[in-house]
Amino acid sequence: MSARDTADQIAALPVYWDARGKLRVLMVTSRDRGRWVMPKGWLMDGKKPWCAAEIEAMEEAGAVGFVSDQPIGHYHYDKRMDDRTIVRCRVTLYPMVVEKLKRRWKERKERKRHWFSPQKAAKLVEEKELSRLLKDLAGKPEMSAVFEKLRKAA
């Protein structure tokens, strides 16, 4: 892979509406530096991208729910590999309506999880493109429409 190439990853954007009808976003800490991120990972052989995002949400956050097959955007970040090289990643983000959180999940000893408002989540992430997507959750009518449709489908 050359310096200009990007590797493709997928991520879930787990959400729910609280008792007051406010949209909340579930985030997890990264295993390396403990920064707040979306549950994400590599594409999986034989799995549709949104199904892989659903698996990542379960493994990293213990989130169970309905994932849309329609992505809501992309963002980029630099991933540090085990051999210390840096790989530029393009992450496709799939919205997910969370129906429940498991008490026990695969990476529970390696990560923390927490619900945030989209605005707070936007401030916590390092990736500018992801921050913009999170800010748009509450502010753009077309984004609200996507989530309302997903909410009804779930």
Backbone as a ProteinNet text record, in pm:
[ID]
protein_1_A
[PRIMARY]
MSARDTADQIAALPVYWDARGKLRVLMVTSRDRGRWVMPKGWLMDGKKPWCAAEIEAMEEAGAVGFVSDQPIGHYHYDKRMDDRTIVRCRVTLYPMVVEKLKRRWKERKERKRHWFSPQKAAKLVEEKELSRLLKDLAGKPEMSAVFEKLRKAA
[TERTIARY]
85.7	0	89.4	65.5	147.5	95.6	172.1	136.3	2.3	-32.6	-156.2	-279.1	-259.1	-371.5	-441.1	-569.1	-640.8	-698.6	-708.9	-769.8	-914.1	-1004.1	-1145.2	-1180.7	-1253.8	-1309.3	-1457.9	-1527.8	-1668.8	-1686.7	-1792.1	-1823.2	-1973.9	-2016.6	-2156.3	-2166.7	-2279.3	-2311.7	-2434	-2409.1	-2520.3	-2591.3	-2723.2	-2802.3	-2926.6	-2984.7	-3118.2	-3175.8	-3306.2	-3373	-3406.1	-3365.7	-3390.6	-3538	-3572.7	-3711.5	-3770.4	-3684.1	-3732.6	-3731.1	-3697.7	-3695.2	-3567.7	-3463.9	-3335.8	-3249.5	-3187.5	-3099.3	-2970	-2927.5	-2803.3	-2716.4	-2585.3	-2487.8	-2401.6	-2386.3	-2301.9	-2160.4	-2063.6	-1924	-1846.8	-1731.6	-1643.5	-1504.6	-1424.8	-1286.1	-1201.5	-1099.5	-1005.4	-917.7	-863.8	-780	-641.6	-593.9	-457	-444.9	-516.5	-501	-623.5	-729.2	-848.5	-928.1	-910.4	-988.7	-1126	-1224	-1360.8	-1374.2	-1427.6	-1441.2	-1575.1	-1606.5	-1720.7	-1674.4	-1762.2	-1724	-1694.1	-1572.8	-1533.8	-1434.3	-1415.5	-1320.7	-1307.6	-1241.6	-1216.4	-1338.6	-1347.8	-1449.7	-1424.8	-1529.7	-1518.5	-1556.9	-1474	-1502.7	-1640.6	-1718.5	-1849.4	-1958.6	-1926.2	-2026.2	-2048.9	-2172.7	-2204.2	-2143.4	-2105.5	-2040.4	-2123.8	-2255.4	-2339.4	-2352.3	-2341.3	-2341.7	-2212	-2100.6	-1972.4	-1978	-2043	-2057.8	-2140.7	-2243.7	-2328	-2246.4	-2159.6	-2073	-1975.9	-1917.2	-1824.7	-1895.2	-2019.1	-2094.9	-2119.1	-2144.9	-2167.1	-2036.4	-1928.1	-1800.7	-1738.3	-1741.9	-1673.2	-1758.7	-1892.4	-1979	-2089.7	-2106.9	-2216.4	-2352.3	-2355	-2479.7	-2548.6	-2678.5	-2760.7	-2871.6	-2895.8	-3001.5	-3010.9	-3069.9	-3096.1	-2999.7	-2922	-2825.9	-2879.5	-2874.4	-2917.5	-2814.6	-2862.8	-2770	-2727.3	-2777.9	-2743	-2647.4	-2523.5	-2430.3	-2472.9	-2432.7	-2465.9	-2344.9	-2232.7	-2115.3	-1986.7	-1876.7	-1741.9	-1654.8	-1553.3	-1449.8	-1317	-1209.3	-1074	-998.4	-906.3	-814.8	-690.4	-587	-461.5	-455	-446.1	-440.8	-296.7	-255.7	-121.6	-131.5	-56.9	-58.5	36.1	26.3	111.7	260.3	295.4	437.2	479.9	393.5	417.3	399.7	366.6	339.6	202.4	182	55.1	-18.4	-145.6	-228.9	-343.7	-361.9	-474.1	-600.2	-703	-826.4	-943.3	-1027.4	-1153.8	-1264.6	-1337.9	-1440.1	-1578.9	-1655.5	-1794.4	-1880.7	-1966.8	-2044.6	-2189.8	-2233.5	-2369.9	-2448.3	-2563.5	-2644.1	-2706.7	-2716.4	-2771	-2863	-2985.1	-3075	-3053.8	-3006.7	-2976.1	-3104.6	-3127	-3243.7	-3208.5	-3083.5	-3038.8	-2887.5	-2836.2	-2692.5	-2670.6	-2579.1	-2546.4	-2461.9	-2481.6	-2398	-2260.5	-2255.7	-2129.1	-2108.5	-1994.8	-1963.8	-1814.4	-1774.2	-1638	-1527.5	-1536.6	-1427.4	-1456.1	-1544.2	-1585.4	-1469.9	-1366.6	-1253.1	-1148.8	-1166.4	-1068.1	-1116.8	-1247.5	-1306.4	-1411.2	-1434	-1548.4	-1649.5	-1776.3	-1879.1	-1961.4	-2014.3	-2092.3	-2182.6	-2302.1	-2395.7	-2365.8	-2365	-2342.3	-2446.7	-2466.7	-2544.6	-2457.3	-2518.9	-2436.8	-2336.7	-2377	-2287.9	-2165.9	-2188.4	-2077.9	-1987.5	-2048.5	-1970.8	-1882.5	-1937.6	-1862.8	-1739.3	-1750.5	-1637.1	-1530.6	-1571.8	-1480.2	-1394.2	-1444.7	-1369.4	-1256.9	-1149.9	-1035.8	-1053.8	-1131.4	-1146.9	-1244.7	-1196.7	-1279.1	-1402.1	-1386.2	-1500.2	-1607.3	-1565.1	-1660.2	-1729	-1654	-1710.2	-1821.2	-1795.1	-1893.8	-2019.1	-2001.4	-2115.6	-2199.5	-2132.5	-2204.5	-2280.5	-2218.7	-2287.9	-2411.7	-2400	-2510.9	-2629.4	-2607.1	-2715.2	-2834.8	-2808.2	-2916.5	-2958.7	-2865.4	-2892.7	-2947.2	-2924.9	-2967.3	-3095.5	-3197.5	-3325.8	-3312.9	-3225.3	-3212.3	-3152.6	-3067.3	-3009.7	-3117.6	-3200.3	-3310.7	-3405.2	-3429	-3518.2	-3462.7	-3331.2	-3267	-3290.1	-3271.1	-3285.4	-3429.5	-3519.9	-3662.7	-3707.9	-3661.6	-3693.3	-3635.4	-3512.7	-3445.8	-3517	-3559.7	-3631	-3760.4	-3831.4	-3957	-3930.1	-3820.3	-3786	-3744.8	-3682.2	-3636.8	-3758.3
-118.4	0	123.7	212.2	333.1	436.2	540.8	643.5	710	713.3	780	690	560.1	466.8	477.2	443.3	436.1	297	254.3	125.2	151.9	63.6	82.2	16.5	89.5	37	72.5	9.7	38	74.1	150	185.3	192.7	164.5	185	319.4	386.1	506.4	470.7	413.9	368.9	486.5	490.4	598.8	544.7	627.8	603.7	737.3	739.6	860.9	843	938.9	927.8	956.4	953.8	970.3	1104.6	1205.1	1337	1352.7	1242.6	1246.9	1303.7	1318.7	1371.6	1258.1	1283.9	1186.2	1173.3	1050	1021.2	930.7	946.8	871.5	788.4	658.8	571.3	569.9	597.3	593.8	501	455.1	368.6	429.8	388.8	435	344.1	403.8	324.4	244.7	133.7	50.7	109.3	187.8	239	358.1	466.8	588	624.8	546.5	575.7	694.8	731.4	842.8	792.3	882.1	844.1	826.3	710	673.3	602.2	581.2	498.5	353	256.8	116.2	92.6	51.2	37	-76.4	-112.1	-217.9	-238.5	-348	-381.3	-449.5	-441	-517.7	-665.1	-746.3	-889.4	-972.2	-1070.9	-1158.5	-1221.4	-1214.5	-1277.8	-1200.2	-1083.4	-1002.2	-871.5	-828.7	-696.4	-593.6	-476.5	-376.2	-338.4	-320.9	-281.3	-395.3	-519.7	-633.8	-637.1	-602.9	-594	-482.4	-370.4	-259.8	-304.6	-384.5	-437.1	-527	-609.3	-698	-615.5	-511.1	-425	-357.1	-311.5	-247.7	-345.1	-470.6	-573.7	-604.8	-625.4	-664.3	-551.5	-429	-318.1	-245.9	-243.3	-165	-247.2	-372.7	-453	-403.2	-329.9	-271.6	-367.6	-385.6	-470.4	-382.9	-395.1	-314.1	-331.5	-232.9	-235.3	-141.7	-195.6	-115.8	-94.8	28.9	60.2	12.3	-28	-64.3	58.9	176.3	303	382.9	402.6	481.9	627.9	695.5	837.9	927	866.4	946.6	868.1	940.3	883.1	978.9	923.7	1007.5	934.5	1008.9	953.5	969.5	876.9	890	807.2	832	757.5	652.6	526.2	414.9	368.7	358.6	307.2	155.4	87.1	-59.1	-115.8	-246.2	-311.1	-292.9	-284.8	-267.9	-120.3	-33.2	110.7	191.7	127.1	202.4	268.8	371.4	444.4	414	378.4	351.7	451.4	519.2	612.2	528.7	549.9	472.2	561.9	509.6	574.5	490.7	550.8	479.1	516	413.2	432.3	412	510.6	513.9	472.2	367.1	315.5	345.7	413.2	443.6	317.9	314.8	199.3	247.9	195.8	223.4	112.9	149.9	52.6	12.3	-118.9	-171.5	-214.3	-258.9	-292.5	-293.3	-277.1	-288.2	-412.6	-496.3	-617.1	-579.5	-652.9	-631	-692.4	-801.5	-871.1	-875.3	-824.5	-828.4	-848.4	-882.1	-926.4	-833.4	-703.3	-611.6	-525.6	-574.1	-493.8	-463.1	-546.9	-522.4	-430.7	-401.6	-320.7	-179.7	-156.7	-29.3	17.4	149	206	245.5	253.2	303.1	407.8	502.4	609.8	673.4	716.6	789.2	938.4	1005.8	1149.6	1214.5	1343.7	1419.3	1425.6	1441.9	1454.3	1570.3	1680.4	1796.3	1763.7	1696.5	1658.2	1557.2	1459.5	1358.8	1426.8	1528	1600.2	1668.6	1715.9	1782.3	1682.4	1559.2	1459.7	1387.2	1373.7	1297.9	1382.2	1316.6	1386.3	1411	1325.6	1333	1444.7	1543.5	1659.9	1620.7	1529.6	1488.3	1419	1336.8	1269.7	1371.8	1468.6	1574.3	1647.8	1678.6	1746.7	1660.2	1531.1	1439.9	1437.4	1433.5	1430.7	1560.8	1673.5	1802.4	1807.9	1748	1747.8	1663.4	1569.8	1481.8	1560.7	1662.7	1740.7	1856.3	1905.5	2028.7	2018.8	1908.1	1899.6	1819.1	1876.4	1805.9	1670.6	1662.2	1534.5	1425.7	1465.8	1369.8	1322.5	1414.4	1377.4	1280.2	1303.1	1216.1	1074.2	1062	930.6	855.3	923.2	857.3	827.8	915.2	889.1	764.9	751.9	635	508.2	519	406.5	370.4	469.3	447.3	368	404	334.6	192	172.7	38.8	-53.7	4.6	-75.6	-118
0	0	0	-93.5	-99.3	1.9	21.2	119.7	87.2	-43.2	-81.9	-73.8	-64.8	-57.3	77.9	77.2	203.6	218.3	341.9	373.5	414.8	374.3	407.1	539	620.6	744.2	750.1	842.6	866.2	1012.7	1041.2	1180.4	1196.5	1318.7	1354.6	1424.8	1403.6	1479.5	1564.1	1684.6	1769	1835.6	1821.7	1879.7	1948.6	2034.6	2088	2129.7	2155	2200.4	2347.2	2429	2572.5	2603.9	2732.2	2775.8	2732.9	2711.8	2668.7	2516.5	2445.5	2299.4	2240.2	2324.3	2277	2221.4	2106.7	2044.1	2124.6	2149.8	2222.4	2135.2	2145.5	2066.6	2161.2	2129.6	2211.8	2154.9	2242.2	2201.6	2294.5	2244.8	2323.6	2324.9	2422.2	2424.6	2336.6	2276.7	2197.2	2293.3	2243.8	2331.2	2350	2253.4	2263.6	2359.5	2330	2410.1	2492	2481.4	2559.7	2510.4	2381.2	2327.8	2285.7	2275.9	2240.5	2090.5	2050.4	1908.8	1886.2	1760	1722	1718.5	1745.9	1728	1579.3	1548.1	1407.1	1388.7	1262.8	1232.8	1083.4	1048.9	909.2	848	717.5	646.1	675.6	669.1	701.2	579	548.5	434.9	448.9	341	339.9	410.7	465.4	537.2	462	456.4	401.6	496.8	446.1	533.2	656	639.2	753.4	854.6	807.9	900.9	981.4	916.7	987.4	1092.1	1058.7	1154.3	1274.4	1248.8	1356.6	1450.3	1392.3	1471.7	1556.4	1497.3	1571.8	1689.7	1668.4	1776	1890.5	1856.8	1958.5	2032.2	1957.8	2019.3	2101.9	2050.2	2116.2	2220.1	2199.2	2288.3	2353.1	2312	2365.6	2321.2	2208.5	2158.1	2062.2	2083.2	1998.2	1941	1810.7	1751.9	1602.4	1537.8	1394.6	1324	1227.3	1151.6	1010.3	964.7	829.2	727.9	610.3	502.9	423	463.3	397.3	485.3	440.1	521.6	527.5	634.4	646.5	621	589.2	558.2	575.4	558.3	569.1	648.3	710	770.2	758.6	774.6	761.8	893	916.3	1030.6	1002.5	1079	1065.5	1174.9	1133.1	1228.2	1245.1	1370.8	1400.6	1411.3	1327.1	1323.5	1430.4	1452.9	1553.7	1524.1	1393.7	1357.7	1356.7	1413.7	1430.2	1301.6	1187.9	1066	1078.7	998.3	998.7	868.6	881.5	764.5	763.4	652	635.2	611.2	692.5	680.8	643.4	555.6	519.2	581.7	674.5	750.3	697.9	661.3	620.7	744.2	773.1	896.7	871.7	942.5	929.8	1057.3	1044.1	1162.8	1221.6	1353.2	1425.9	1537.4	1540.6	1652.4	1755.1	1872.6	1977	2049.1	2057.1	2127.4	2269.1	2287.8	2423.8	2430.2	2551.9	2578.4	2662.7	2617.6	2693.8	2815.1	2923.6	3043.4	3025.1	2950.5	2923.8	2772.3	2727.4	2584.5	2568.5	2445.7	2417.9	2470.6	2444.8	2479	2602.4	2690.6	2806.6	2901.4	2903	2993.2	2929.9	2799	2726.7	2695.4	2709.7	2668.9	2769	2769.1	2840.1	2733.6	2771.5	2679.5	2752.6	2674.5	2736.1	2631	2675.6	2589.7	2598.6	2482.8	2476.4	2386.7	2405.6	2307	2180.8	2062.5	1940.8	1949.8	2012.5	2024.9	2111.1	2223.4	2312.1	2242	2173.6	2099.8	1995.3	1926.3	1822.8	1881.3	2005.9	2070.9	2116.7	2145.4	2201.6	2097.9	1975.3	1874.6	1815.3	1773.7	1714.2	1565	1498.2	1353	1315.7	1240.6	1204.9	1123.7	1029.1	945.5	1030.6	1124.8	1213.8	1303.9	1351.2	1434.1	1357.7	1231.1	1147.9	1130.1	1105.4	1091.9	1219.4	1333.9	1461.5	1485.6	1451.7	1466.2	1376.7	1258.7	1163.1	1209.2	1301.2	1346.5	1396.7	1474.3	1533.1	1442.9	1362.1	1290.2	1149.6	1080	940.6	927.5	864.2	849.4	778.7	676	604.3	694.3	787.8	882	979.1	1025.7	1115.1	1045	916.6	838.5	830	810.6	804.2	934.5	1046.9	1176.5	1210	1167.9	1193	1116.2	992.5	910.2	975	1021.5	1086.3	1216	1289.9	1416.6	1392.5	1286.5	1252.6	1206.7	1131.7	1082	1195.8	1297.7	1411.5	1493.4
[MASK]
++++++++++++++++++++++++++++++++++++++++++++++++++++++++++++++++++++++++++++++++++++++++++++++++++++++++++++++++++++++++++++++++++++++++++++++++++++++++++

